[in-house]
XYZ file of C-alpha atoms in Angstrom:
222
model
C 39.037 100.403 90.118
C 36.981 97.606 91.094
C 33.914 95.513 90.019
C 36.059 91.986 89.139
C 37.425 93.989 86.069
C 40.165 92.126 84.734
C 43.977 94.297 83.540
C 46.638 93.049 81.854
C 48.377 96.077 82.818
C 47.541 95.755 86.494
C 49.162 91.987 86.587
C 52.203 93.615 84.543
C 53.031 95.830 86.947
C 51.780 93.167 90.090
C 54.795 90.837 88.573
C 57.136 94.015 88.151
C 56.691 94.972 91.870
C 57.753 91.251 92.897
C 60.776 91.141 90.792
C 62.194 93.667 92.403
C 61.727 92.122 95.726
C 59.243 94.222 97.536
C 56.978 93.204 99.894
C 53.319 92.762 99.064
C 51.361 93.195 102.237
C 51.666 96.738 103.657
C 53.736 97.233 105.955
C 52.355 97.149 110.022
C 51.273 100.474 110.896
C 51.504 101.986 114.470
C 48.844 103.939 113.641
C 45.082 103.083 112.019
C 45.084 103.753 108.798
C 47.459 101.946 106.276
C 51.512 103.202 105.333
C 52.069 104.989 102.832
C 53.597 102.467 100.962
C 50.860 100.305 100.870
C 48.859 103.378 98.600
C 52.247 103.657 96.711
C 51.794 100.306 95.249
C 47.784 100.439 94.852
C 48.028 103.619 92.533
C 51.092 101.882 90.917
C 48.933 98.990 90.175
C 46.051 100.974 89.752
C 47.275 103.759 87.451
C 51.183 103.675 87.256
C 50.891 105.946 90.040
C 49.627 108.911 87.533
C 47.400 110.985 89.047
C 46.146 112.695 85.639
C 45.359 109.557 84.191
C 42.055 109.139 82.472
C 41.426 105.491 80.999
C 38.633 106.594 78.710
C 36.225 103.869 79.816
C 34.710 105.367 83.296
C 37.564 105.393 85.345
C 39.501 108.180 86.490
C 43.073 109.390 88.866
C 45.523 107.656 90.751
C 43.071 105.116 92.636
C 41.065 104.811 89.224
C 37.567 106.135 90.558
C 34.366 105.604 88.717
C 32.148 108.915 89.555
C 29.324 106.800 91.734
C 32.157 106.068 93.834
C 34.047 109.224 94.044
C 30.642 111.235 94.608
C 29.712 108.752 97.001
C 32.770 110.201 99.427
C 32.090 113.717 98.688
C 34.129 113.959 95.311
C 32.944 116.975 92.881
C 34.107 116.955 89.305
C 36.007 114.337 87.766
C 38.554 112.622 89.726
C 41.667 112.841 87.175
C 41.220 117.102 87.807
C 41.243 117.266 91.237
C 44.673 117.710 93.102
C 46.855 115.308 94.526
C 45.783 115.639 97.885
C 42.032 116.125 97.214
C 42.417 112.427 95.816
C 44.488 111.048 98.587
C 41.699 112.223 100.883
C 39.090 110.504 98.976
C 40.758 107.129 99.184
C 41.628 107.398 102.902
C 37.181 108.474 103.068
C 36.741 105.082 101.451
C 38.826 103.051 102.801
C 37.376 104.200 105.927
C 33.847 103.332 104.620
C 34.639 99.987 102.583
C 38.221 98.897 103.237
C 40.038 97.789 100.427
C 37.209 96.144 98.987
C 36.561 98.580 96.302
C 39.927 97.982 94.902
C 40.735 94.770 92.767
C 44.458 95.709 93.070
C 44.336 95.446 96.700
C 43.769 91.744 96.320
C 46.069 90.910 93.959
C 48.528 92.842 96.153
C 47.370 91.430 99.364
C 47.272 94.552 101.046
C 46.001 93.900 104.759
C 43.237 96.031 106.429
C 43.947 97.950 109.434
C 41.746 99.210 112.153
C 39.765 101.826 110.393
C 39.093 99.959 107.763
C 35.142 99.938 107.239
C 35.151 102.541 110.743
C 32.890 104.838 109.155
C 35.181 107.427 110.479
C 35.707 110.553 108.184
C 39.075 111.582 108.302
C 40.486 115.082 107.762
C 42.441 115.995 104.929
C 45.381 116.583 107.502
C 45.236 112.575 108.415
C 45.242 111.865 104.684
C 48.402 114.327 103.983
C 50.749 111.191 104.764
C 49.342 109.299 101.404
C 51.389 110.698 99.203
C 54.305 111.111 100.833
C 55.452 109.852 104.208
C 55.105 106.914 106.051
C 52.829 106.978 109.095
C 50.059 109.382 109.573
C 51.047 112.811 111.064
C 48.386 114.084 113.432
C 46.277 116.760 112.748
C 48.078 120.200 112.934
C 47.228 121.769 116.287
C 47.279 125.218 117.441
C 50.287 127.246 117.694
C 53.382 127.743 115.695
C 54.561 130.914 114.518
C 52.028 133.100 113.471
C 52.653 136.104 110.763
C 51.117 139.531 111.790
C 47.878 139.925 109.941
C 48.769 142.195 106.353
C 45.464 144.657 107.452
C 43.660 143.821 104.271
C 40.543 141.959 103.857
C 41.230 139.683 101.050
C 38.224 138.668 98.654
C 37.961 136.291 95.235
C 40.123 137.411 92.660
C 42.634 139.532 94.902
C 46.506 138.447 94.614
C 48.961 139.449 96.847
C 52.820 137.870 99.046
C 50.170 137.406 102.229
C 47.987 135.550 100.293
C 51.015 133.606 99.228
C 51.561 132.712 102.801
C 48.325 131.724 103.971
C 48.186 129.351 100.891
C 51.294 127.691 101.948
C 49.739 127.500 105.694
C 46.996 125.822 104.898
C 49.197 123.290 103.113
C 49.543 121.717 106.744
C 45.931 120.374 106.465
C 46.355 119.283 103.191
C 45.178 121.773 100.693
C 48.229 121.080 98.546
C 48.639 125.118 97.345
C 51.285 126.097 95.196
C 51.676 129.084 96.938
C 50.398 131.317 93.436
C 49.142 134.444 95.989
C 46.134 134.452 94.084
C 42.556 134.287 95.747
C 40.774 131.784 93.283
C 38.675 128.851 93.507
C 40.560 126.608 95.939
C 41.607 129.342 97.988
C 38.319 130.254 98.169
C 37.245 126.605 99.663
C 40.317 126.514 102.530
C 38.963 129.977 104.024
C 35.095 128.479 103.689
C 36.555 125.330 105.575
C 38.418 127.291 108.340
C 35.885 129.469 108.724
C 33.119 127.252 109.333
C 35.413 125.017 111.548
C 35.998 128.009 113.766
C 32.473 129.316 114.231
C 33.675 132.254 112.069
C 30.616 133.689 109.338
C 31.272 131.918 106.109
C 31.402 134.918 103.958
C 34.637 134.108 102.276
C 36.808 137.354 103.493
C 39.865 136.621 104.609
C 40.056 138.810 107.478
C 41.755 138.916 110.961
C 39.594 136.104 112.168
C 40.230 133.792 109.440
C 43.797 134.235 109.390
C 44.285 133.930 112.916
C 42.864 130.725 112.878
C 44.765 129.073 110.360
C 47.501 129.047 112.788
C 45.810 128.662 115.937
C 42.415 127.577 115.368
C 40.661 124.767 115.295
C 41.865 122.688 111.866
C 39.599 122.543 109.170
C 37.684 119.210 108.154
């Protein structure tokens, strides 16, 4: 990332992009924030679009953080071990703070700022979900959709189980990026923290009646 350091693979990759033909500026938005194709070709640039990758001199991920920065939007651990999404989300927070400013591929890709950039706005992890896949930004999931009946168990750390399963995968529509594993561990841990405390429900963890009611029609967390 940043800080007028110099790649030779960056540049490689710049000159592959324009041989075959693609544009350099991103693509006009409709909405605020920039397409997704305009992060496609900054983690390209930045990090072959790997999101594992670790450079071994201080910079880490997809959008090739250096820890000051990464902690500076909220990041915890190293940037190359968080998921997908989690990383996503931290670019979006920064753009939103400094534009594409703290990337020197965005300059040599000409990548345009949009509206938020520099807005100080934090986004959610649902308006980041379009990074990594589609185009626009999809607007934070709102209440309703089908609901499953509540299983009748309060689930705690370490419990696994199918309804665990499918509140993972529900709280994939605000970005959480599960795999669905059914198994209450760390991150699942976080996402029923998050929805609780977004809902004015006591942040004790349980996933009980409350808490699962609300990841389908309560407030979204973040």
């Amino acid at each position: 990332m940043i800080h007028n350091r110099r790649r030779t693979v960056a540049r490689l990759l710049l000159l592959a992009v324009a041989a075959m033909g693609l544009p350099l500026t991103a693509p006009t938005a409709a909405s605020a924030d920039p397409a997704s194709s305009a992060w496609a070709k900054l983690r390209m640039c930045e990090s072959s679009d790997r999101y594992a990758t670790n450079t071994g001199n201080g910079y880490y991920g997809a959008y090739q953080f250096d820890l000051p920065t990464w902690r500076s939007v909220g990041g915890k651990g190293r940037p190359d071990q968080a998921a997908p999404a989690e990383q996503d989300y931290r670019a979006l927070y920064l753009y939103r703070m400094r534009g594409w400013q703290p990337w020197q591929c965005a300059g040599m890709l000409k990548l345009a700022a949009d509206a938020d950039a520099r807005s100080k706005r934090v986004p959610t992890y649902a308006e980041s979900a379009y990074i990594g896949g589609g185009d626009l930004p999809a607007p934070p999931p709102g209440p309703g959709g089908p609901r499953p009946a509540w299983p009748g168990v309060v689930y705690r750390y370490g419990d696994c189980a199918d309804p665990l399963k499918t509140f993972q995968l529900r709280m994939n529509a605000f970005g959480y990026g599960f795999t669905g594993t059914g198994c209450y561990l760390d991150k699942t841990r976080t996402a029923v923290l998050d929805l609780q405390r977004a809902n004015g429900i006591k942040d004790s963890g349980l996933l009980g009646p409350k808490t699962w009611e609300a990841a389908w029609t309560g407030k979204p967390p973040r």
